[in-house]
Amino acid sequence: MKTKAAVVFEPGRPWEVVELELDPPKAGEVQVRFVAAGLCHSDEYMRLGELRPRYPLVGGHEGAGVIEAVGEGVTGLSVGDPVVCSFRPACGRCRFCAMGKSNLCDEGARLFEGSLPDGTFRFHHGDLDVGANAMLGTFSERAVVPAFSCIKVAEDLPLTSMAMLGCAVPTGWGAAVHSGDVRPGEVVVVLGSGGVGINAVQGARMAGAAETVVVDPVQDKLEIAKKLGATRTATTADEAKEIVQELTGGHGADKAIVTAGVPGLAESGFSMLRKGGTLVLAGMGNADTLRLDLPVSLIARADMRIVGSAMGSCNFQIDIPRLISLYRSGDLRLDELVSGTYALDDISLGYEDMYSGKNLRGVILFD
Ligand SMILES: NC(=O)c1ccc[n+]([C@@H]2O[C@H](COP(=O)([O-])OP(=O)(O)OC[C@H]3O[C@@H](n4cnc5c(N)ncnc54)[C@H](O)[C@@H]3O)[C@@H](O)[C@H]2O)c1
Ligand SMILES: [Zn+2]
Ligand SMILES: [Zn+2]
């Protein structure tokens, strides 16, 4: 079958929307017709070669669609089912899935290679095997993906908003709720309020933060952050630090959550923490040059905690239904996060709108 997809052929080249050949699903796989795909910043890092997957690669690791075909042995998913695709798979059998850490599932080793779990590829361009970001490739009209990367959702849910449950929402919400373990009454700083960060703001609010200080240079992002849980906002980290000092009588924040891959931002977040505070690192960037520069002796002496956050430390089979319940109850806002929709052919425009600060989350809509 043919499918139109946005591909990176070599790092640094623009997205190229081309027709690919798509193989049918093998055992344990399903074919999804995507309805919506979110424009996460991570795909751009891959296009630019800052994060280095195998190329060529169909972009997109956040999406929702409808099952069109199922491979041998697939249970629990049928043709016609609406699904959300998670960028972290959950095989259910490996050590990490068994530990309740499915965000670290061993099958995730293929996320950057883009092959399916059996090591082969379903997308082809002439003789070239084309990988799929996170084994998904949601920037394609159709894709063949592991069944264990999909979760069935109710038919009445709007798939445009549900698409963001594949990455931005659990990544941000979980960075506050799980990785940061935000507790009632705490003072939290969220650095970066884009697609991921705005969901950290919502997560901090739901976890009971007394104060959530949000830093982003783009004023429009701060305005929506105020509606969704920010109690104070700042356009620079220095300004946020002053606010934190004032709020805590000079002690510092309980948690700082970094949701942008900007050099120096993690260090700024760290400098705002109290003794024993937690720095949560969710933002990514250049694999070689984005490093941490922190005082080890102080970290030891002051009992500081520094934690990474992969998909917000979420177990998607549990957390996506939970997030949907919170959406239905009105606690988790999703529709408001979709700031622009684009045809697949206009993907580069969607990303320009991310860079210019116009987009909170751009979403590709398929016909
Ligand atoms: N850990 C994970 O599992 C995971 C998953 C998805 C995305 N990510 C990463 O999270 C980051 C955010 O992704 P996104 O899709 O939300 O991107 P985004 O571009 O929508 O958001 C980044 C935000 O940071 C803001 N920003 C820029 N410079 C800043 C500064 N100096 N101080 C404060 N804010 C600043 C931008 O205005 C923007 O609002 C990226 O680095 C991405 O690669 C990580
Ligand atoms: Zn993402
Ligand atoms: Zn697993």
Tab-separated table of C-alpha atoms and ligand atoms in Angstrom:
chain	number	residue	atom	x	y	z
A	1	MET	CA	0.000	0.000	0.000
A	2	LYS	CA	1.110	3.587	-0.645
A	3	THR	CA	1.238	6.263	2.026
A	4	LYS	CA	2.278	9.920	2.059
A	5	ALA	CA	4.768	10.724	4.816
A	6	ALA	CA	7.128	13.461	6.019
A	7	VAL	CA	10.650	12.031	5.892
A	8	VAL	CA	14.115	13.193	6.960
A	9	PHE	CA	16.529	11.715	4.413
A	10	GLU	CA	19.658	13.241	5.939
A	11	PRO	CA	20.243	15.370	9.034
A	12	GLY	CA	19.873	19.064	8.311
A	13	ARG	CA	17.606	18.616	5.299
A	14	PRO	CA	14.031	19.940	5.405
A	15	TRP	CA	11.041	17.647	5.916
A	16	GLU	CA	10.240	16.038	2.560
A	17	VAL	CA	6.685	14.853	2.014
A	18	VAL	CA	6.949	11.836	-0.277
A	19	GLU	CA	5.041	8.716	-1.193
A	20	LEU	CA	6.308	5.552	0.510
A	21	GLU	CA	5.456	1.892	0.189
A	22	LEU	CA	3.977	0.470	3.396
A	23	ASP	CA	4.121	-3.267	4.138
A	24	PRO	CA	1.144	-4.946	5.824
A	25	PRO	CA	1.333	-5.741	9.562
A	26	LYS	CA	3.297	-8.800	10.663
A	27	ALA	CA	2.641	-10.744	13.856
A	28	GLY	CA	2.039	-8.462	16.852
A	29	GLU	CA	1.610	-5.362	14.671
A	30	VAL	CA	-1.294	-3.193	13.587
A	31	GLN	CA	-1.862	-0.776	10.728
A	32	VAL	CA	-3.082	2.635	11.851
A	33	ARG	CA	-4.676	5.358	9.692
A	34	PHE	CA	-3.643	8.483	11.532
A	35	VAL	CA	-6.193	11.222	12.132
A	36	ALA	CA	-3.898	13.625	14.013
A	37	ALA	CA	-0.200	13.914	14.890
A	38	GLY	CA	1.416	16.402	17.279
A	39	LEU	CA	4.464	18.474	16.323
A	40	CYS	CA	6.842	17.711	19.216
A	41	HIS	CA	10.152	19.575	19.418
A	42	SER	CA	12.065	16.265	19.602
A	43	ASP	CA	11.314	15.487	15.920
A	44	GLU	CA	13.021	18.723	14.969
A	45	TYR	CA	16.119	17.777	16.981
A	46	MET	CA	16.184	14.586	14.917
A	47	ARG	CA	15.693	16.425	11.638
A	48	LEU	CA	18.569	18.739	12.509
A	49	GLY	CA	20.808	15.876	13.640
A	50	GLU	CA	21.068	17.183	17.216
A	51	LEU	CA	19.549	13.889	18.303
A	52	ARG	CA	20.835	11.234	15.928
A	53	PRO	CA	18.485	8.488	14.836
A	54	ARG	CA	19.101	6.228	11.848
A	55	TYR	CA	18.170	7.961	8.585
A	56	PRO	CA	16.014	8.047	6.517
A	57	LEU	CA	13.286	8.413	9.093
A	58	VAL	CA	9.550	9.064	8.991
A	59	GLY	CA	9.034	11.671	11.712
A	60	GLY	CA	6.333	11.804	14.352
A	61	HIS	CA	5.991	10.013	17.666
A	62	GLU	CA	2.741	11.495	18.952
A	63	GLY	CA	-0.513	10.560	17.272
A	64	ALA	CA	-3.998	9.124	17.273
A	65	GLY	CA	-5.875	7.268	14.597
A	66	VAL	CA	-7.971	4.268	13.684
A	67	ILE	CA	-6.886	0.637	13.290
A	68	GLU	CA	-7.177	-0.512	9.672
A	69	ALA	CA	-5.625	-3.996	9.870
A	70	VAL	CA	-4.284	-6.309	12.557
A	71	GLY	CA	-1.447	-8.826	12.298
A	72	GLU	CA	-1.372	-12.370	13.538
A	73	GLY	CA	-1.714	-12.894	17.276
A	74	VAL	CA	-2.900	-9.390	18.118
A	75	THR	CA	-5.468	-9.392	20.893
A	76	GLY	CA	-7.489	-6.541	22.325
A	77	LEU	CA	-7.335	-4.363	19.199
A	78	SER	CA	-9.682	-4.685	16.207
A	79	VAL	CA	-10.236	-2.985	12.875
A	80	GLY	CA	-12.114	0.275	13.438
A	81	ASP	CA	-10.821	0.879	16.973
A	82	PRO	CA	-9.663	4.439	17.718
A	83	VAL	CA	-6.209	4.386	19.335
A	84	VAL	CA	-3.593	6.653	20.866
A	85	CYS	CA	-0.007	5.688	19.972
A	86	SER	CA	2.592	6.070	22.711
A	87	PHE	CA	6.185	6.962	21.799
A	88	ARG	CA	7.358	4.605	24.529
A	89	PRO	CA	6.267	1.013	23.898
A	90	ALA	CA	5.183	-1.294	26.723
A	91	CYS	CA	5.841	-4.928	25.818
A	92	GLY	CA	4.530	-6.066	29.206
A	93	ARG	CA	7.157	-8.802	29.512
A	94	CYS	CA	10.598	-7.263	29.924
A	95	ARG	CA	12.206	-6.558	33.286
A	96	PHE	CA	11.274	-2.863	33.208
A	97	CYS	CA	7.632	-3.465	32.295
A	98	ALA	CA	7.496	-6.048	35.092
A	99	MET	CA	8.955	-3.487	37.520
A	100	GLY	CA	6.143	-1.068	36.660
A	101	LYS	CA	8.540	1.141	34.676
A	102	SER	CA	7.142	0.585	31.199
A	103	ASN	CA	8.513	3.991	30.136
A	104	LEU	CA	11.879	2.180	30.120
A	105	CYS	CA	10.618	-0.918	28.242
A	106	ASP	CA	13.479	-2.791	26.562
A	107	GLU	CA	11.666	-2.526	23.229
A	108	GLY	CA	12.375	1.200	23.425
A	109	ALA	CA	15.930	0.384	22.323
A	110	ARG	CA	14.575	0.648	18.774
A	111	LEU	CA	13.115	4.126	19.147
A	112	PHE	CA	16.026	5.803	17.352
A	113	GLU	CA	16.601	3.020	14.848
A	114	GLY	CA	13.000	3.079	13.761
A	115	SER	CA	12.633	-0.584	12.912
A	116	LEU	CA	9.799	-2.719	14.232
A	117	PRO	CA	10.528	-5.178	17.095
A	118	ASP	CA	11.626	-7.931	14.656
A	119	GLY	CA	14.363	-5.618	13.337
A	120	THR	CA	12.809	-5.021	9.898
A	121	PHE	CA	11.160	-1.944	8.394
A	122	ARG	CA	7.610	-1.416	7.087
A	123	PHE	CA	8.239	1.886	5.246
A	124	HIS	CA	10.226	1.785	1.977
A	125	HIS	CA	11.293	4.434	-0.541
A	126	GLY	CA	12.387	2.564	-3.648
A	127	ASP	CA	15.104	0.218	-2.382
A	128	LEU	CA	15.618	2.178	0.816
A	129	ASP	CA	14.265	0.945	4.157
A	130	VAL	CA	12.823	3.955	5.967
A	131	GLY	CA	12.644	3.968	9.776
A	132	ALA	CA	9.746	5.230	11.865
A	133	ASN	CA	10.405	7.563	14.779
A	134	ALA	CA	9.669	5.640	17.995
A	135	MET	CA	8.489	2.668	15.878
A	136	LEU	CA	5.484	4.879	14.987
A	137	GLY	CA	6.131	7.474	12.257
A	138	THR	CA	2.973	9.467	12.939
A	139	PHE	CA	3.849	12.018	10.222
A	140	SER	CA	2.409	9.537	7.745
A	141	GLU	CA	-1.165	8.978	6.571
A	142	ARG	CA	-0.739	5.362	7.618
A	143	ALA	CA	1.835	3.338	9.563
A	144	VAL	CA	2.386	-0.189	10.775
A	145	VAL	CA	3.255	-0.111	14.472
A	146	PRO	CA	3.649	-2.561	17.371
A	147	ALA	CA	0.290	-3.416	18.942
A	148	PHE	CA	1.932	-2.787	22.311
A	149	SER	CA	2.495	0.878	21.414
A	150	CYS	CA	-1.267	1.440	21.052
A	151	ILE	CA	-4.037	1.984	23.530
A	152	LYS	CA	-7.679	1.809	22.533
A	153	VAL	CA	-9.768	4.853	23.442
A	154	ALA	CA	-13.517	5.539	23.454
A	155	GLU	CA	-15.147	6.503	20.168
A	156	ASP	CA	-16.590	9.801	21.391
A	157	LEU	CA	-13.172	11.326	22.184
A	158	PRO	CA	-11.750	13.982	19.793
A	159	LEU	CA	-8.632	12.420	18.256
A	160	THR	CA	-7.049	15.833	17.549
A	161	SER	CA	-6.680	16.403	21.291
A	162	MET	CA	-6.048	12.733	22.065
A	163	ALA	CA	-2.971	12.755	19.778
A	164	MET	CA	-1.059	14.750	22.404
A	165	LEU	CA	-1.538	11.884	24.873
A	166	GLY	CA	1.139	10.072	22.860
A	167	CYS	CA	3.919	12.349	24.162
A	168	ALA	CA	3.461	15.960	25.343
A	169	VAL	CA	0.741	15.362	27.920
A	170	PRO	CA	2.134	12.364	29.840
A	171	THR	CA	5.669	13.769	29.497
A	172	GLY	CA	4.793	17.077	31.124
A	173	TRP	CA	2.099	15.926	33.551
A	174	GLY	CA	4.192	12.965	34.681
A	175	ALA	CA	7.316	15.126	35.076
A	176	ALA	CA	5.440	16.895	37.891
A	177	VAL	CA	3.279	14.063	39.261
A	178	HIS	CA	5.640	11.077	38.953
A	179	SER	CA	9.251	12.139	38.342
A	180	GLY	CA	9.034	15.248	40.534
A	181	ASP	CA	6.579	13.706	43.005
A	182	VAL	CA	5.062	17.140	43.623
A	183	ARG	CA	3.256	17.205	46.984
A	184	PRO	CA	0.421	19.393	48.275
A	185	GLY	CA	1.624	22.815	49.371
A	186	GLU	CA	4.925	22.741	47.495
A	187	VAL	CA	6.559	25.528	45.527
A	188	VAL	CA	7.311	24.360	41.991
A	189	VAL	CA	9.138	26.071	39.135
A	190	VAL	CA	8.436	24.999	35.552
A	191	LEU	CA	11.110	26.188	33.108
A	192	GLY	CA	9.697	26.265	29.565
A	193	SER	CA	5.966	26.275	28.931
A	194	GLY	CA	5.595	24.731	25.483
A	195	GLY	CA	3.724	21.534	24.638
A	196	VAL	CA	5.469	19.569	27.397
A	197	GLY	CA	5.839	22.390	29.930
A	198	ILE	CA	2.179	23.437	29.920
A	199	ASN	CA	1.310	19.895	30.962
A	200	ALA	CA	3.856	20.046	33.787
A	201	VAL	CA	1.967	23.147	34.918
A	202	GLN	CA	-1.306	21.185	34.854
A	203	GLY	CA	0.339	18.263	36.661
A	204	ALA	CA	1.767	20.488	39.400
A	205	ARG	CA	-1.652	22.061	39.934
A	206	MET	CA	-3.353	18.646	40.174
A	207	ALA	CA	-0.682	17.374	42.588
A	208	GLY	CA	-1.536	20.272	44.900
A	209	ALA	CA	1.350	22.707	44.430
A	210	ALA	CA	0.681	25.862	46.428
A	211	GLU	CA	2.721	27.954	44.007
A	212	THR	CA	3.742	27.159	40.450
A	213	VAL	CA	6.185	29.668	38.992
A	214	VAL	CA	6.394	29.377	35.201
A	215	VAL	CA	9.264	30.706	33.087
A	216	ASP	CA	8.991	31.217	29.333
A	217	PRO	CA	10.200	34.099	27.159
A	218	VAL	CA	6.928	34.050	25.178
A	219	GLN	CA	4.200	36.104	26.881
A	220	ASP	CA	1.307	34.237	25.195
A	221	LYS	CA	2.520	30.963	26.715
A	222	LEU	CA	2.547	32.579	30.143
A	223	GLU	CA	-1.030	33.783	29.656
A	224	ILE	CA	-2.324	30.263	29.025
A	225	ALA	CA	-0.107	28.922	31.821
A	226	LYS	CA	-1.879	31.318	34.206
A	227	LYS	CA	-5.229	29.838	33.168
A	228	LEU	CA	-4.016	26.268	33.702
A	229	GLY	CA	-2.222	26.540	37.032
A	230	ALA	CA	0.645	29.048	37.066
A	231	THR	CA	0.392	31.266	40.125
A	232	ARG	CA	3.345	33.447	39.094
A	233	THR	CA	5.087	33.918	35.745
A	234	ALA	CA	8.419	35.273	34.501
A	235	THR	CA	10.050	35.786	31.145
A	236	THR	CA	13.547	34.973	32.447
A	237	ALA	CA	14.995	32.509	34.940
A	238	ASP	CA	16.600	35.371	36.898
A	239	GLU	CA	13.218	36.990	37.364
A	240	ALA	CA	11.740	33.624	38.429
A	241	LYS	CA	14.520	33.176	40.970
A	242	GLU	CA	13.608	36.461	42.610
A	243	ILE	CA	9.956	35.384	42.781
A	244	VAL	CA	10.962	32.055	44.356
A	245	GLN	CA	13.111	33.834	46.940
A	246	GLU	CA	10.203	36.078	47.824
A	247	LEU	CA	7.695	33.185	48.024
A	248	THR	CA	9.904	30.965	50.174
A	249	GLY	CA	11.590	33.483	52.445
A	250	GLY	CA	14.893	32.736	50.706
A	251	HIS	CA	14.744	28.955	51.173
A	252	GLY	CA	14.162	28.036	47.524
A	253	ALA	CA	11.663	25.925	45.614
A	254	ASP	CA	10.830	22.295	46.405
A	255	LYS	CA	10.935	21.211	42.768
A	256	ALA	CA	12.250	22.657	39.494
A	257	ILE	CA	11.064	21.016	36.273
A	258	VAL	CA	13.042	21.743	33.118
A	259	THR	CA	11.025	21.241	29.939
A	260	ALA	CA	13.189	22.936	27.307
A	261	GLY	CA	16.510	21.847	25.811
A	262	VAL	CA	18.187	25.209	26.351
A	263	PRO	CA	21.835	25.312	27.527
A	264	GLY	CA	22.122	26.636	31.083
A	265	LEU	CA	18.432	26.261	31.883
A	266	ALA	CA	18.860	23.167	34.076
A	267	GLU	CA	21.558	24.961	36.062
A	268	SER	CA	19.203	27.932	36.495
A	269	GLY	CA	16.497	25.572	37.757
A	270	PHE	CA	18.948	23.986	40.178
A	271	SER	CA	19.947	27.390	41.560
A	272	MET	CA	16.322	28.045	42.578
A	273	LEU	CA	15.999	24.915	44.739
A	274	ARG	CA	15.939	24.587	48.514
A	275	LYS	CA	18.158	22.106	50.344
A	276	GLY	CA	16.951	18.604	49.489
A	277	GLY	CA	15.046	19.938	46.475
A	278	THR	CA	14.517	18.019	43.244
A	279	LEU	CA	15.618	19.015	39.750
A	280	VAL	CA	13.582	17.188	37.089
A	281	LEU	CA	15.123	17.010	33.615
A	282	ALA	CA	12.574	16.438	30.845
A	283	GLY	CA	13.949	18.743	28.130
A	284	MET	CA	16.431	17.347	25.625
A	285	GLY	CA	18.662	18.901	23.005
A	286	ASN	CA	21.990	18.345	21.292
A	287	ALA	CA	23.163	14.887	22.343
A	288	ASP	CA	26.813	15.989	22.571
A	289	THR	CA	26.754	19.570	23.748
A	290	LEU	CA	23.774	19.852	26.106
A	291	ARG	CA	25.513	18.980	29.392
A	292	LEU	CA	24.990	19.654	33.082
A	293	ASP	CA	27.470	21.794	34.973
A	294	LEU	CA	26.618	21.576	38.671
A	295	PRO	CA	28.573	21.685	41.954
A	296	VAL	CA	28.918	18.060	43.068
A	297	SER	CA	29.948	18.911	46.634
A	298	LEU	CA	26.888	21.083	47.114
A	299	ILE	CA	24.651	18.359	45.688
A	300	ALA	CA	26.110	15.917	48.215
A	301	ARG	CA	26.148	18.320	51.138
A	302	ALA	CA	22.619	19.609	50.599
A	303	ASP	CA	21.037	16.248	49.738
A	304	MET	CA	19.889	17.453	46.322
A	305	ARG	CA	18.054	15.162	43.929
A	306	ILE	CA	18.493	15.231	40.156
A	307	VAL	CA	16.128	13.014	38.198
A	308	GLY	CA	15.629	12.280	34.533
A	309	SER	CA	12.113	12.021	33.218
A	310	ALA	CA	11.323	9.769	30.247
A	311	MET	CA	7.695	10.218	29.212
A	312	GLY	CA	7.103	11.694	32.650
A	313	SER	CA	7.933	8.320	34.231
A	314	CYS	CA	4.447	7.268	33.101
A	315	ASN	CA	3.167	3.744	32.546
A	316	PHE	CA	1.040	4.559	29.541
A	317	GLN	CA	-1.425	1.683	29.898
A	318	ILE	CA	-2.372	3.099	33.297
A	319	ASP	CA	-1.703	6.780	32.834
A	320	ILE	CA	-3.369	7.430	29.475
A	321	PRO	CA	-6.786	6.180	30.730
A	322	ARG	CA	-6.208	8.241	33.885
A	323	LEU	CA	-5.435	11.350	31.821
A	324	ILE	CA	-8.564	10.729	29.741
A	325	SER	CA	-10.660	10.588	32.940
A	326	LEU	CA	-9.114	13.877	34.028
A	327	TYR	CA	-9.916	15.335	30.587
A	328	ARG	CA	-13.522	14.204	30.852
A	329	SER	CA	-13.866	15.715	34.330
A	330	GLY	CA	-12.473	19.010	33.040
A	331	ASP	CA	-9.382	18.927	35.289
A	332	LEU	CA	-6.989	18.327	32.408
A	333	ARG	CA	-7.389	20.798	29.557
A	334	LEU	CA	-6.358	19.484	26.169
A	335	ASP	CA	-8.463	21.155	23.451
A	336	GLU	CA	-7.040	24.571	24.410
A	337	LEU	CA	-3.472	23.336	23.861
A	338	VAL	CA	-3.956	22.819	20.112
A	339	SER	CA	-2.845	26.215	18.852
A	340	GLY	CA	-2.761	25.447	15.135
A	341	THR	CA	-3.626	22.629	12.737
A	342	TYR	CA	-1.798	21.867	9.500
A	343	ALA	CA	-2.005	19.626	6.450
A	344	LEU	CA	0.916	17.188	6.210
A	345	ASP	CA	2.277	19.192	3.242
A	346	ASP	CA	2.561	22.220	5.550
A	347	ILE	CA	4.604	20.487	8.266
A	348	SER	CA	7.520	22.924	7.916
A	349	LEU	CA	5.134	25.834	8.476
A	350	GLY	CA	3.883	24.069	11.619
A	351	TYR	CA	7.432	23.944	12.954
A	352	GLU	CA	8.129	27.563	11.946
A	353	ASP	CA	5.130	28.458	14.114
A	354	MET	CA	6.698	26.479	16.983
A	355	TYR	CA	9.996	28.361	16.670
A	356	SER	CA	8.326	31.770	16.409
A	357	GLY	CA	6.425	31.096	19.649
A	358	LYS	CA	3.017	31.095	17.916
A	359	ASN	CA	2.350	27.429	18.670
A	360	LEU	CA	1.698	25.854	22.025
A	361	ARG	CA	1.139	22.553	20.201
A	362	GLY	CA	0.753	22.393	16.428
A	363	VAL	CA	-1.118	19.330	15.183
A	364	ILE	CA	-1.132	17.768	11.719
A	365	LEU	CA	-4.603	16.735	10.597
A	366	PHE	CA	-4.907	14.055	7.917
A	367	ASP	CA	-7.802	14.053	5.419
B	1	LIG	N1	11.879	13.441	28.249
B	1	LIG	C1	10.985	13.095	27.361
B	1	LIG	O1	10.454	11.976	27.414
B	1	LIG	C2	10.598	14.078	26.307
B	1	LIG	C3	9.456	13.868	25.530
B	1	LIG	C4	9.076	14.878	24.639
B	1	LIG	C5	9.822	16.007	24.488
B	1	LIG	N2	10.950	16.153	25.224
B	1	LIG	C6	11.756	17.370	25.125
B	1	LIG	O2	11.072	18.368	25.874
B	1	LIG	C7	11.408	19.653	25.362
B	1	LIG	C8	10.155	20.438	25.095
B	1	LIG	O3	9.451	19.911	23.994
B	1	LIG	P1	8.180	20.716	23.439
B	1	LIG	O4	7.642	19.900	22.322
B	1	LIG	O5	7.328	21.126	24.562
B	1	LIG	O6	8.912	22.001	22.830
B	1	LIG	P2	8.376	23.501	22.697
B	1	LIG	O7	9.257	24.166	21.720
B	1	LIG	O8	6.893	23.477	22.471
B	1	LIG	O9	8.603	24.093	24.175
B	1	LIG	C9	9.790	24.664	24.619
B	1	LIG	C10	9.404	25.947	25.371
B	1	LIG	O10	10.565	26.474	25.989
B	1	LIG	C11	10.518	27.875	25.869
B	1	LIG	N3	11.850	28.431	26.048
B	1	LIG	C12	12.806	28.705	25.118
B	1	LIG	N4	13.895	29.250	25.708
B	1	LIG	C13	13.618	29.316	27.036
B	1	LIG	C14	14.341	29.785	28.165
B	1	LIG	N5	15.573	30.286	28.046
B	1	LIG	N6	13.747	29.724	29.383
B	1	LIG	C15	12.503	29.199	29.528
B	1	LIG	N7	11.770	28.727	28.481
B	1	LIG	C16	12.333	28.779	27.260
B	1	LIG	C17	9.910	28.105	24.500
B	1	LIG	O11	9.362	29.425	24.371
B	1	LIG	C18	8.844	27.025	24.465
B	1	LIG	O12	7.604	27.501	24.982
B	1	LIG	C19	12.275	19.396	24.148
B	1	LIG	O13	13.620	19.499	24.558
B	1	LIG	C20	11.940	17.979	23.767
B	1	LIG	O14	12.973	17.354	23.049
B	1	LIG	C21	11.345	15.228	26.131
B	2	ZN	ZN	7.674	14.146	21.993
B	3	ZN	ZN	8.802	-4.032	28.134
